[in-house]
mmCIF file of C-alpha atoms in Angstrom:
data_model
loop_
_atom_site.group_PDB
_atom_site.id
_atom_site.type_symbol
_atom_site.label_atom_id
_atom_site.label_comp_id
_atom_site.label_asym_id
_atom_site.label_seq_id
_atom_site.Cartn_x
_atom_site.Cartn_y
_atom_site.Cartn_z
ATOM 1 C CA MET A 1 -15.484 3.512 -19.484
ATOM 2 C CA LYS A 2 -15.948 4.957 -22.860
ATOM 3 C CA ALA A 3 -14.395 8.536 -23.964
ATOM 4 C CA GLY A 4 -17.676 9.683 -23.983
ATOM 5 C CA ALA A 5 -18.423 8.835 -20.225
ATOM 6 C CA VAL A 6 -14.994 10.493 -19.346
ATOM 7 C CA GLU A 7 -15.992 13.799 -21.079
ATOM 8 C CA ILE A 8 -19.628 13.834 -19.753
ATOM 9 C CA GLY A 9 -18.781 12.920 -16.198
ATOM 10 C CA GLU A 10 -15.054 13.912 -15.350
ATOM 11 C CA ALA A 11 -14.191 16.912 -17.520
ATOM 12 C CA LYS A 12 -13.184 18.344 -14.265
ATOM 13 C CA ASN A 13 -10.940 16.281 -12.636
ATOM 14 C CA SER A 14 -9.257 14.603 -15.514
ATOM 15 C CA THR A 15 -6.436 16.610 -15.685
ATOM 16 C CA PRO A 16 -4.870 16.286 -12.200
ATOM 17 C CA THR A 17 -5.686 12.796 -12.357
ATOM 18 C CA TYR A 18 -3.595 11.909 -15.442
ATOM 19 C CA GLY A 19 -0.760 14.381 -13.929
ATOM 20 C CA VAL A 20 -1.072 12.064 -10.764
ATOM 21 C CA ASN A 21 -0.731 9.100 -12.768
ATOM 22 C CA LYS A 22 2.037 10.581 -14.639
ATOM 23 C CA GLY A 23 3.911 11.317 -11.455
ATOM 24 C CA ILE A 24 3.446 7.808 -9.949
ATOM 25 C CA SER A 25 4.718 6.111 -13.392
ATOM 26 C CA ILE A 26 7.712 8.400 -13.279
ATOM 27 C CA LEU A 27 8.489 7.509 -9.532
ATOM 28 C CA ASP A 28 7.533 3.671 -10.546
ATOM 29 C CA PHE A 29 10.332 3.954 -13.271
ATOM 30 C CA VAL A 30 12.916 5.160 -10.896
ATOM 31 C CA LEU A 31 12.301 2.955 -7.947
ATOM 32 C CA ARG A 32 12.396 0.015 -10.534
ATOM 33 C CA LEU A 33 15.866 1.512 -11.201
ATOM 34 C CA LEU A 34 17.385 1.349 -7.813
ATOM 35 C CA ALA A 35 15.720 -1.976 -7.201
ATOM 36 C CA PHE A 36 17.336 -3.265 -10.531
ATOM 37 C CA ALA A 37 20.548 -1.703 -9.437
ATOM 38 C CA GLY A 38 20.197 -3.616 -5.607
ATOM 39 C CA ALA A 39 19.436 -6.992 -7.254
ATOM 40 C CA LEU A 40 22.175 -6.925 -9.659
ATOM 41 C CA GLY A 41 24.764 -5.498 -6.943
ATOM 42 C CA SER A 42 23.824 -8.669 -4.859
ATOM 43 C CA ALA A 43 24.136 -10.922 -7.508
ATOM 44 C CA ILE A 44 27.661 -9.817 -8.403
ATOM 45 C CA ALA A 45 28.619 -9.299 -5.030
ATOM 46 C CA MET A 46 27.837 -12.707 -3.945
ATOM 47 C CA GLY A 47 28.531 -14.610 -7.335
ATOM 48 C CA THR A 48 32.449 -13.085 -6.938
ATOM 49 C CA THR A 49 33.229 -14.135 -3.523
ATOM 50 C CA ASN A 50 35.595 -16.377 -2.692
ATOM 51 C CA GLU A 51 38.483 -16.765 -0.464
ATOM 52 C CA THR A 52 41.670 -18.939 -0.120
ATOM 53 C CA LEU A 53 43.207 -19.357 3.509
ATOM 54 C CA PRO A 54 46.992 -18.659 3.327
ATOM 55 C CA PHE A 55 47.758 -22.418 4.800
ATOM 56 C CA PHE A 56 47.298 -25.536 3.465
ATOM 57 C CA SER A 57 47.663 -29.293 3.818
ATOM 58 C CA GLN A 58 49.142 -31.554 1.332
ATOM 59 C CA LEU A 59 46.156 -33.026 0.395
ATOM 60 C CA ILE A 60 43.443 -30.198 0.993
ATOM 61 C CA ARG A 61 43.572 -26.451 0.192
ATOM 62 C CA PHE A 62 40.992 -24.304 2.215
ATOM 63 C CA ARG A 63 38.843 -22.826 0.515
ATOM 64 C CA ALA A 64 35.510 -21.185 0.195
ATOM 65 C CA GLU A 65 33.299 -20.112 -2.472
ATOM 66 C CA TYR A 66 29.749 -18.863 -2.941
ATOM 67 C CA ASP A 67 28.620 -22.045 -4.580
ATOM 68 C CA ASP A 68 29.674 -24.239 -1.797
ATOM 69 C CA LEU A 69 26.050 -23.746 -0.213
ATOM 70 C CA PRO A 70 23.407 -24.101 -2.163
ATOM 71 C CA SER A 71 21.199 -21.618 -0.427
ATOM 72 C CA PHE A 72 23.755 -19.040 -2.212
ATOM 73 C CA THR A 73 23.667 -20.597 -5.385
ATOM 74 C CA PHE A 74 20.129 -19.697 -5.380
ATOM 75 C CA PHE A 75 20.673 -16.303 -4.249
ATOM 76 C CA VAL A 76 22.767 -15.420 -7.025
ATOM 77 C CA ALA A 77 20.458 -17.099 -9.690
ATOM 78 C CA ALA A 78 17.291 -15.411 -7.943
ATOM 79 C CA ASN A 79 19.006 -11.998 -7.963
ATOM 80 C CA ALA A 80 19.716 -12.404 -11.469
ATOM 81 C CA VAL A 81 16.302 -13.469 -12.698
ATOM 82 C CA VAL A 82 14.812 -10.293 -10.587
ATOM 83 C CA SER A 83 17.284 -7.558 -12.212
ATOM 84 C CA GLY A 84 16.780 -8.959 -15.437
ATOM 85 C CA TYR A 85 12.910 -8.742 -14.781
ATOM 86 C CA LEU A 86 13.154 -5.421 -13.612
ATOM 87 C CA ILE A 87 15.287 -4.248 -16.496
ATOM 88 C CA LEU A 88 12.535 -5.743 -18.820
ATOM 89 C CA SER A 89 9.921 -4.297 -16.921
ATOM 90 C CA LEU A 90 11.428 -0.830 -17.281
ATOM 91 C CA SER A 91 9.955 -0.906 -20.833
ATOM 92 C CA LEU A 92 6.280 -1.380 -19.591
ATOM 93 C CA SER A 93 7.000 1.620 -16.992
ATOM 94 C CA ILE A 94 7.765 3.993 -19.703
ATOM 95 C CA PHE A 95 4.985 2.793 -21.581
ATOM 96 C CA HIS A 96 2.588 4.192 -18.316
ATOM 97 C CA ILE A 97 4.404 7.422 -18.401
ATOM 98 C CA VAL A 98 3.396 8.011 -22.253
ATOM 99 C CA ARG A 99 -0.053 6.450 -21.360
ATOM 100 C CA SER A 100 -1.027 6.866 -17.924
ATOM 101 C CA ARG A 101 -4.292 5.629 -18.511
ATOM 102 C CA ALA A 102 -3.324 1.589 -19.074
ATOM 103 C CA GLN A 103 -4.950 -0.432 -16.850
ATOM 104 C CA LYS A 104 -4.346 -4.319 -18.317
ATOM 105 C CA SER A 105 -0.577 -3.893 -18.786
ATOM 106 C CA ARG A 106 -0.782 -2.414 -15.083
ATOM 107 C CA ILE A 107 -2.385 -5.672 -13.677
ATOM 108 C CA LEU A 108 0.097 -8.088 -15.390
ATOM 109 C CA LEU A 109 2.902 -5.858 -14.029
ATOM 110 C CA VAL A 110 1.406 -6.088 -10.136
ATOM 111 C CA PHE A 111 1.122 -10.078 -11.091
ATOM 112 C CA PHE A 112 4.658 -10.346 -12.248
ATOM 113 C CA ASP A 113 5.981 -8.017 -9.562
ATOM 114 C CA THR A 114 4.518 -9.834 -6.588
ATOM 115 C CA ALA A 115 6.029 -13.129 -7.550
ATOM 116 C CA MET A 116 9.447 -11.369 -7.958
ATOM 117 C CA LEU A 117 9.388 -9.804 -4.853
ATOM 118 C CA ALA A 118 8.465 -13.411 -3.508
ATOM 119 C CA LEU A 119 11.323 -14.843 -5.277
ATOM 120 C CA LEU A 120 13.700 -12.165 -4.155
ATOM 121 C CA THR A 121 12.384 -12.413 -0.455
ATOM 122 C CA GLY A 122 12.848 -15.921 -0.603
ATOM 123 C CA SER A 123 16.002 -16.137 -1.673
ATOM 124 C CA ALA A 124 17.559 -13.084 0.576
ATOM 125 C CA SER A 125 15.970 -15.003 3.550
ATOM 126 C CA ALA A 126 17.381 -18.706 2.706
ATOM 127 C CA ALA A 127 20.897 -16.975 2.252
ATOM 128 C CA ALA A 128 20.266 -14.873 5.450
ATOM 129 C CA ALA A 129 19.665 -17.940 7.403
ATOM 130 C CA ILE A 130 22.656 -19.302 6.594
ATOM 131 C CA VAL A 131 25.068 -16.311 6.794
ATOM 132 C CA TYR A 132 23.493 -16.338 10.461
ATOM 133 C CA LEU A 133 24.415 -19.885 10.671
ATOM 134 C CA ALA A 134 28.244 -19.073 9.544
ATOM 135 C CA HIS A 135 28.732 -16.058 11.823
ATOM 136 C CA LYS A 136 27.145 -18.108 15.144
ATOM 137 C CA GLY A 137 27.161 -21.794 14.448
ATOM 138 C CA ASN A 138 24.535 -23.674 16.297
ATOM 139 C CA ALA A 139 25.836 -25.633 19.481
ATOM 140 C CA LYS A 140 22.482 -27.869 19.771
ATOM 141 C CA ALA A 141 22.727 -29.221 15.809
ATOM 142 C CA ASN A 142 26.713 -29.058 16.240
ATOM 143 C CA TRP A 143 27.256 -26.861 13.395
ATOM 144 C CA PHE A 144 30.276 -24.639 13.997
ATOM 145 C CA ALA A 145 30.709 -21.183 12.555
ATOM 146 C CA ILE A 146 32.874 -21.199 9.862
ATOM 147 C CA CYS A 147 33.431 -17.235 10.061
ATOM 148 C CA GLN A 148 36.391 -17.746 12.607
ATOM 149 C CA GLN A 149 38.336 -19.066 9.520
ATOM 150 C CA PHE A 150 36.640 -17.520 6.398
ATOM 151 C CA ASN A 151 36.690 -14.138 7.839
ATOM 152 C CA SER A 152 36.737 -11.798 4.767
ATOM 153 C CA PHE A 153 34.282 -14.396 2.754
ATOM 154 C CA CYS A 154 31.713 -13.962 5.511
ATOM 155 C CA GLN A 155 32.158 -10.262 5.105
ATOM 156 C CA ARG A 156 31.017 -10.070 1.659
ATOM 157 C CA ILE A 157 28.413 -12.493 1.773
ATOM 158 C CA SER A 158 26.907 -10.653 4.395
ATOM 159 C CA GLY A 159 27.164 -7.543 2.832
ATOM 160 C CA SER A 160 25.652 -8.741 -0.575
ATOM 161 C CA LEU A 161 22.460 -9.275 1.203
ATOM 162 C CA ILE A 162 21.982 -5.763 1.840
ATOM 163 C CA GLY A 163 21.081 -4.601 -1.848
ATOM 164 C CA SER A 164 18.540 -7.803 -1.998
ATOM 165 C CA PHE A 165 16.796 -6.331 1.004
ATOM 166 C CA VAL A 166 16.662 -2.877 -0.401
ATOM 167 C CA GLY A 167 15.230 -4.505 -3.505
ATOM 168 C CA MET A 168 12.636 -6.094 -1.373
ATOM 169 C CA ALA A 169 11.573 -2.803 0.165
ATOM 170 C CA LEU A 170 11.176 -1.031 -3.358
ATOM 171 C CA LEU A 171 9.372 -3.977 -4.518
ATOM 172 C CA ILE A 172 6.929 -3.732 -1.892
ATOM 173 C CA LEU A 173 6.435 0.100 -2.453
ATOM 174 C CA ILE A 174 6.254 -0.352 -6.335
ATOM 175 C CA ILE A 175 3.242 -2.718 -6.017
ATOM 176 C CA MET A 176 1.674 -0.460 -3.807
ATOM 177 C CA LEU A 177 1.979 2.568 -6.237
ATOM 178 C CA CYS A 178 0.994 0.254 -9.302
ATOM 179 C CA GLY A 179 -2.308 -0.218 -6.674
ATOM 180 C CA VAL A 180 -2.484 3.369 -6.356
ATOM 181 C CA ALA A 181 -2.395 4.083 -9.960
ATOM 182 C CA LEU A 182 -5.049 1.340 -10.718
ATOM 183 C CA SER A 183 -7.090 2.830 -8.415
ATOM 184 C CA ARG A 184 -7.087 6.235 -10.380
ATOM 185 C CA ARG A 185 -8.500 6.482 -14.006
ATOM 186 C CA MET B 1 -15.861 10.392 -10.060
ATOM 187 C CA LYS B 2 -19.195 11.448 -9.056
ATOM 188 C CA ALA B 3 -22.747 9.555 -8.793
ATOM 189 C CA GLY B 4 -23.759 11.622 -11.191
ATOM 190 C CA ALA B 5 -20.649 10.945 -13.372
ATOM 191 C CA VAL B 6 -21.521 7.079 -13.252
ATOM 192 C CA GLU B 7 -25.427 7.290 -14.242
ATOM 193 C CA ILE B 8 -24.806 9.408 -17.243
ATOM 194 C CA GLY B 9 -21.572 7.542 -18.602
ATOM 195 C CA GLU B 10 -21.945 3.623 -16.925
ATOM 196 C CA ALA B 11 -25.686 3.361 -16.893
ATOM 197 C CA LYS B 12 -25.324 0.257 -19.085
ATOM 198 C CA ASN B 13 -22.266 -1.709 -17.798
ATOM 199 C CA SER B 14 -22.613 -1.150 -14.419
ATOM 200 C CA THR B 15 -24.227 -4.021 -13.444
ATOM 201 C CA PRO B 16 -22.062 -6.511 -14.640
ATOM 202 C CA THR B 17 -18.826 -4.888 -13.008
ATOM 203 C CA TYR B 18 -20.830 -4.702 -9.934
ATOM 204 C CA GLY B 19 -21.267 -8.394 -10.148
ATOM 205 C CA VAL B 20 -17.943 -8.960 -11.498
ATOM 206 C CA ASN B 21 -16.460 -7.352 -8.218
ATOM 207 C CA LYS B 22 -18.686 -9.163 -6.047
ATOM 208 C CA GLY B 23 -17.331 -12.405 -7.248
ATOM 209 C CA ILE B 24 -13.693 -11.058 -6.977
ATOM 210 C CA SER B 25 -14.608 -10.345 -3.574
ATOM 211 C CA ILE B 26 -16.040 -13.635 -2.482
ATOM 212 C CA LEU B 27 -13.183 -15.487 -4.329
ATOM 213 C CA ASP B 28 -10.874 -12.982 -2.158
ATOM 214 C CA PHE B 29 -12.917 -13.791 0.935
ATOM 215 C CA VAL B 30 -12.233 -17.712 0.426
ATOM 216 C CA LEU B 31 -8.464 -17.367 -0.564
ATOM 217 C CA ARG B 32 -8.045 -15.391 2.948
ATOM 218 C CA LEU B 33 -9.388 -18.270 4.712
ATOM 219 C CA LEU B 34 -7.615 -20.933 2.965
ATOM 220 C CA ALA B 35 -4.412 -18.911 3.330
ATOM 221 C CA PHE B 36 -5.259 -18.340 6.910
ATOM 222 C CA ALA B 37 -5.343 -22.237 7.574
ATOM 223 C CA GLY B 38 -2.605 -22.920 5.757
ATOM 224 C CA ALA B 39 -0.032 -20.398 7.731
ATOM 225 C CA LEU B 40 -1.929 -21.315 10.891
ATOM 226 C CA GLY B 41 -1.566 -25.188 10.509
ATOM 227 C CA SER B 42 2.130 -24.438 9.672
ATOM 228 C CA ALA B 43 2.857 -22.561 12.813
ATOM 229 C CA ILE B 44 1.108 -25.078 14.998
ATOM 230 C CA ALA B 45 2.844 -27.708 13.363
ATOM 231 C CA MET B 46 6.147 -26.552 13.835
ATOM 232 C CA GLY B 47 5.409 -25.160 17.108
ATOM 233 C CA THR B 48 4.427 -28.627 18.753
ATOM 234 C CA THR B 49 7.150 -30.470 17.197
ATOM 235 C CA ASN B 50 9.793 -31.891 19.562
ATOM 236 C CA GLU B 51 11.604 -35.318 19.831
ATOM 237 C CA THR B 52 13.428 -36.941 22.747
ATOM 238 C CA LEU B 53 15.769 -39.752 21.337
ATOM 239 C CA PRO B 54 15.414 -43.320 23.523
ATOM 240 C CA PHE B 55 18.937 -43.243 24.849
ATOM 241 C CA PHE B 56 20.937 -40.862 26.928
ATOM 242 C CA SER B 57 24.331 -40.502 28.559
ATOM 243 C CA GLN B 58 24.520 -39.428 32.270
ATOM 244 C CA LEU B 59 24.831 -35.506 31.559
ATOM 245 C CA ILE B 60 22.874 -34.729 28.308
ATOM 246 C CA ARG B 61 19.285 -35.931 27.178
ATOM 247 C CA PHE B 62 19.156 -35.749 23.245
ATOM 248 C CA ARG B 63 16.211 -33.571 22.846
ATOM 249 C CA ALA B 64 15.265 -31.360 19.418
ATOM 250 C CA GLU B 65 12.733 -28.644 19.930
ATOM 251 C CA TYR B 66 12.225 -26.160 17.036
ATOM 252 C CA ASP B 67 13.566 -23.313 19.100
ATOM 253 C CA ASP B 68 16.915 -24.723 18.796
ATOM 254 C CA LEU B 69 17.316 -23.234 15.409
ATOM 255 C CA PRO B 70 16.530 -19.463 15.236
ATOM 256 C CA SER B 71 15.043 -20.088 11.732
ATOM 257 C CA PHE B 72 12.487 -22.037 13.212
ATOM 258 C CA THR B 73 11.620 -19.625 15.734
ATOM 259 C CA PHE B 74 11.152 -16.843 13.304
ATOM 260 C CA PHE B 75 9.098 -19.155 11.304
ATOM 261 C CA VAL B 76 6.421 -20.108 13.849
ATOM 262 C CA ALA B 77 6.468 -16.185 15.116
ATOM 263 C CA ALA B 78 5.972 -14.882 11.354
ATOM 264 C CA ASN B 79 3.402 -17.651 10.626
ATOM 265 C CA ALA B 80 1.360 -16.589 13.260
ATOM 266 C CA VAL B 81 1.572 -12.934 12.877
ATOM 267 C CA VAL B 82 0.345 -13.819 9.102
ATOM 268 C CA SER B 83 -2.480 -15.809 10.106
ATOM 269 C CA GLY B 84 -3.420 -13.298 12.590
ATOM 270 C CA TYR B 85 -3.433 -10.340 9.638
ATOM 271 C CA LEU B 86 -5.484 -12.621 7.812
ATOM 272 C CA ILE B 87 -8.107 -13.361 10.085
ATOM 273 C CA LEU B 88 -8.277 -9.340 10.750
ATOM 274 C CA SER B 89 -8.393 -8.973 7.105
ATOM 275 C CA LEU B 90 -11.682 -10.963 6.805
ATOM 276 C CA SER B 91 -13.668 -8.185 7.980
ATOM 277 C CA LEU B 92 -12.382 -5.987 5.354
ATOM 278 C CA SER B 93 -13.098 -8.666 2.737
ATOM 279 C CA ILE B 94 -16.637 -8.871 3.992
ATOM 280 C CA PHE B 95 -16.866 -5.126 3.822
ATOM 281 C CA HIS B 96 -15.658 -5.576 -0.276
ATOM 282 C CA ILE B 97 -18.463 -8.287 -0.684
ATOM 283 C CA VAL B 98 -20.803 -5.695 0.438
ATOM 284 C CA ARG B 99 -19.632 -2.780 -1.053
ATOM 285 C CA SER B 100 -18.076 -3.832 -4.109
ATOM 286 C CA ARG B 101 -16.766 -0.218 -5.309
ATOM 287 C CA ALA B 102 -14.696 0.714 -1.838
ATOM 288 C CA GLN B 103 -11.094 1.818 -3.309
ATOM 289 C CA LYS B 104 -8.969 3.088 -0.575
ATOM 290 C CA SER B 105 -9.828 0.157 1.748
ATOM 291 C CA ARG B 106 -8.379 -1.978 -1.246
ATOM 292 C CA ILE B 107 -5.099 -0.023 -1.558
ATOM 293 C CA LEU B 108 -4.407 -0.424 1.948
ATOM 294 C CA LEU B 109 -5.013 -4.221 1.593
ATOM 295 C CA VAL B 110 -2.736 -4.530 -1.358
ATOM 296 C CA PHE B 111 0.007 -2.744 0.790
ATOM 297 C CA PHE B 112 -0.786 -5.352 3.755
ATOM 298 C CA ASP B 113 -1.011 -8.022 1.729
ATOM 299 C CA THR B 114 2.143 -7.414 0.251
ATOM 300 C CA ALA B 115 4.002 -6.903 3.274
ATOM 301 C CA MET B 116 2.609 -10.068 4.641
ATOM 302 C CA LEU B 117 3.619 -11.757 1.751
ATOM 303 C CA ALA B 118 7.135 -10.970 2.101
ATOM 304 C CA LEU B 119 7.362 -11.655 5.985
ATOM 305 C CA LEU B 120 5.620 -14.903 5.110
ATOM 306 C CA THR B 121 8.011 -15.991 2.295
ATOM 307 C CA GLY B 122 11.071 -14.679 4.021
ATOM 308 C CA SER B 123 10.071 -17.013 6.882
ATOM 309 C CA ALA B 124 9.457 -19.822 5.194
ATOM 310 C CA SER B 125 12.543 -19.903 2.946
ATOM 311 C CA ALA B 126 14.972 -19.222 6.129
ATOM 312 C CA ALA B 127 13.104 -22.307 7.631
ATOM 313 C CA ALA B 128 13.770 -24.129 4.217
ATOM 314 C CA ALA B 129 17.117 -23.546 3.805
ATOM 315 C CA ILE B 130 17.866 -24.681 7.299
ATOM 316 C CA VAL B 131 15.560 -28.200 6.880
ATOM 317 C CA TYR B 132 17.727 -28.581 3.716
ATOM 318 C CA LEU B 133 20.846 -28.494 5.748
ATOM 319 C CA ALA B 134 19.559 -30.534 8.753
ATOM 320 C CA HIS B 135 18.718 -33.312 5.797
ATOM 321 C CA LYS B 136 21.871 -33.151 3.872
ATOM 322 C CA GLY B 137 24.295 -31.211 5.786
ATOM 323 C CA ASN B 138 27.337 -30.099 4.041
ATOM 324 C CA ALA B 139 30.420 -31.429 3.661
ATOM 325 C CA LYS B 140 32.350 -27.619 2.783
ATOM 326 C CA ALA B 141 31.720 -26.353 5.813
ATOM 327 C CA ASN B 142 31.736 -29.352 7.834
ATOM 328 C CA TRP B 143 27.967 -29.430 9.053
ATOM 329 C CA PHE B 144 26.421 -32.500 9.368
ATOM 330 C CA ALA B 145 23.136 -33.716 8.854
ATOM 331 C CA ILE B 146 21.030 -34.056 11.695
ATOM 332 C CA CYS B 147 18.151 -35.931 10.325
ATOM 333 C CA GLN B 148 19.680 -39.272 11.025
ATOM 334 C CA GLN B 149 19.316 -39.169 14.500
ATOM 335 C CA PHE B 150 16.098 -36.873 14.718
ATOM 336 C CA ASN B 151 14.258 -38.984 12.106
ATOM 337 C CA SER B 152 10.548 -37.950 13.044
ATOM 338 C CA PHE B 153 11.518 -34.468 14.272
ATOM 339 C CA CYS B 154 12.829 -33.834 10.682
ATOM 340 C CA GLN B 155 9.826 -35.017 8.873
ATOM 341 C CA ARG B 156 7.586 -32.859 10.886
ATOM 342 C CA ILE B 157 9.439 -29.847 10.311
ATOM 343 C CA SER B 158 9.701 -30.382 6.624
ATOM 344 C CA GLY B 159 5.779 -31.007 6.415
ATOM 345 C CA SER B 160 5.248 -28.135 8.306
ATOM 346 C CA LEU B 161 6.584 -25.998 5.735
ATOM 347 C CA ILE B 162 3.889 -27.078 3.431
ATOM 348 C CA GLY B 163 1.138 -24.707 4.826
ATOM 349 C CA SER B 164 3.140 -21.559 4.600
ATOM 350 C CA PHE B 165 4.419 -22.248 0.904
ATOM 351 C CA VAL B 166 0.541 -22.608 -0.067
ATOM 352 C CA GLY B 167 -0.382 -19.546 1.993
ATOM 353 C CA MET B 168 2.144 -18.070 -0.201
ATOM 354 C CA ALA B 169 0.991 -18.862 -3.416
ATOM 355 C CA LEU B 170 -2.329 -18.155 -2.200
ATOM 356 C CA LEU B 171 -1.531 -14.487 -1.220
ATOM 357 C CA ILE B 172 0.149 -13.911 -4.716
ATOM 358 C CA LEU B 173 -3.327 -14.663 -5.820
ATOM 359 C CA ILE B 174 -4.936 -12.659 -3.634
ATOM 360 C CA ILE B 175 -2.738 -9.517 -4.597
ATOM 361 C CA MET B 176 -3.859 -10.071 -8.193
ATOM 362 C CA LEU B 177 -7.412 -10.223 -7.663
ATOM 363 C CA CYS B 178 -7.307 -6.922 -5.674
ATOM 364 C CA GLY B 179 -5.308 -5.321 -8.542
ATOM 365 C CA VAL B 180 -8.065 -6.864 -11.150
ATOM 366 C CA ALA B 181 -10.537 -5.173 -8.658
ATOM 367 C CA LEU B 182 -8.896 -1.815 -8.418
ATOM 368 C CA SER B 183 -8.815 -1.710 -12.337
ATOM 369 C CA ARG B 184 -12.911 -2.017 -12.461
ATOM 370 C CA ARG B 185 -15.191 0.519 -10.627
#
């Protein structure tokens, strides 16, 4: 659409549309900041978790660290990537506050947001599946619950999932807001 | 925007926009069908998997089924839900082919598509984490690989993940296409 068309056809309702789009962009910025905090918090909480049991035999020290399990390593990496992306995307978000009619950059954001949502959800779910196994074990597969020994380790890794799942919910909201902003111009 | 404004401002470029939007809607329809096939195939492949070992003791028969592990139950349920949603969303997709200017229904679809993407990714990743554990085991946590005994069971559950991950990639594409369609009218 050209500027002329806007002036002829949309002179009446262009100002409220601008206002709504600016509001959406500001909300988008805030949500991105919150999601960033969640993802980074999760990565740090999981990455710094370790527990050494107070007893040890001559050969083995009982020590649990996050990178004993590949799913947790993936969790830390994915959360770091997503929080890095979110902090970079803030610049585009600010651009959208200033120029609320931008279209192409919004489509780009929708695409990357969706990919990052998939990455974050995937890593959080894989970690959650392992955390569940660590808590409950599985009698059929003969996998024993390790949380009886590594109690504080288990509490830390369970807690560190929260930030990731909050970030996930926020990313879904962000994508929907982007859709709303794209439909108005 | 009102019809009058369209006629005044967009008389020249409205036909190609309609055409592109109709093309996007048809592509969306096809991708939804493919994603539906992937998700349903995964649910069926995982849900019908079981293996009984040819030897048994007096008390125990060695039998593996998908619902021995909660992650696989979740996987079947989530894939069934997503494929049900995708088949229902086809009606809206047809509506978009006929009326390629629809906006609100597209936003609705973006929202639900994103939620379904999160559900599908979550279930597929949780199942993949357990499948990996079944193949490799984990020495630190004392979890043994069960795939040495249940060989064909492991092959089936590994294969059934494929449809789910394909559906995931298609859903990301569908959401992006929805964003492109929303930005043009």
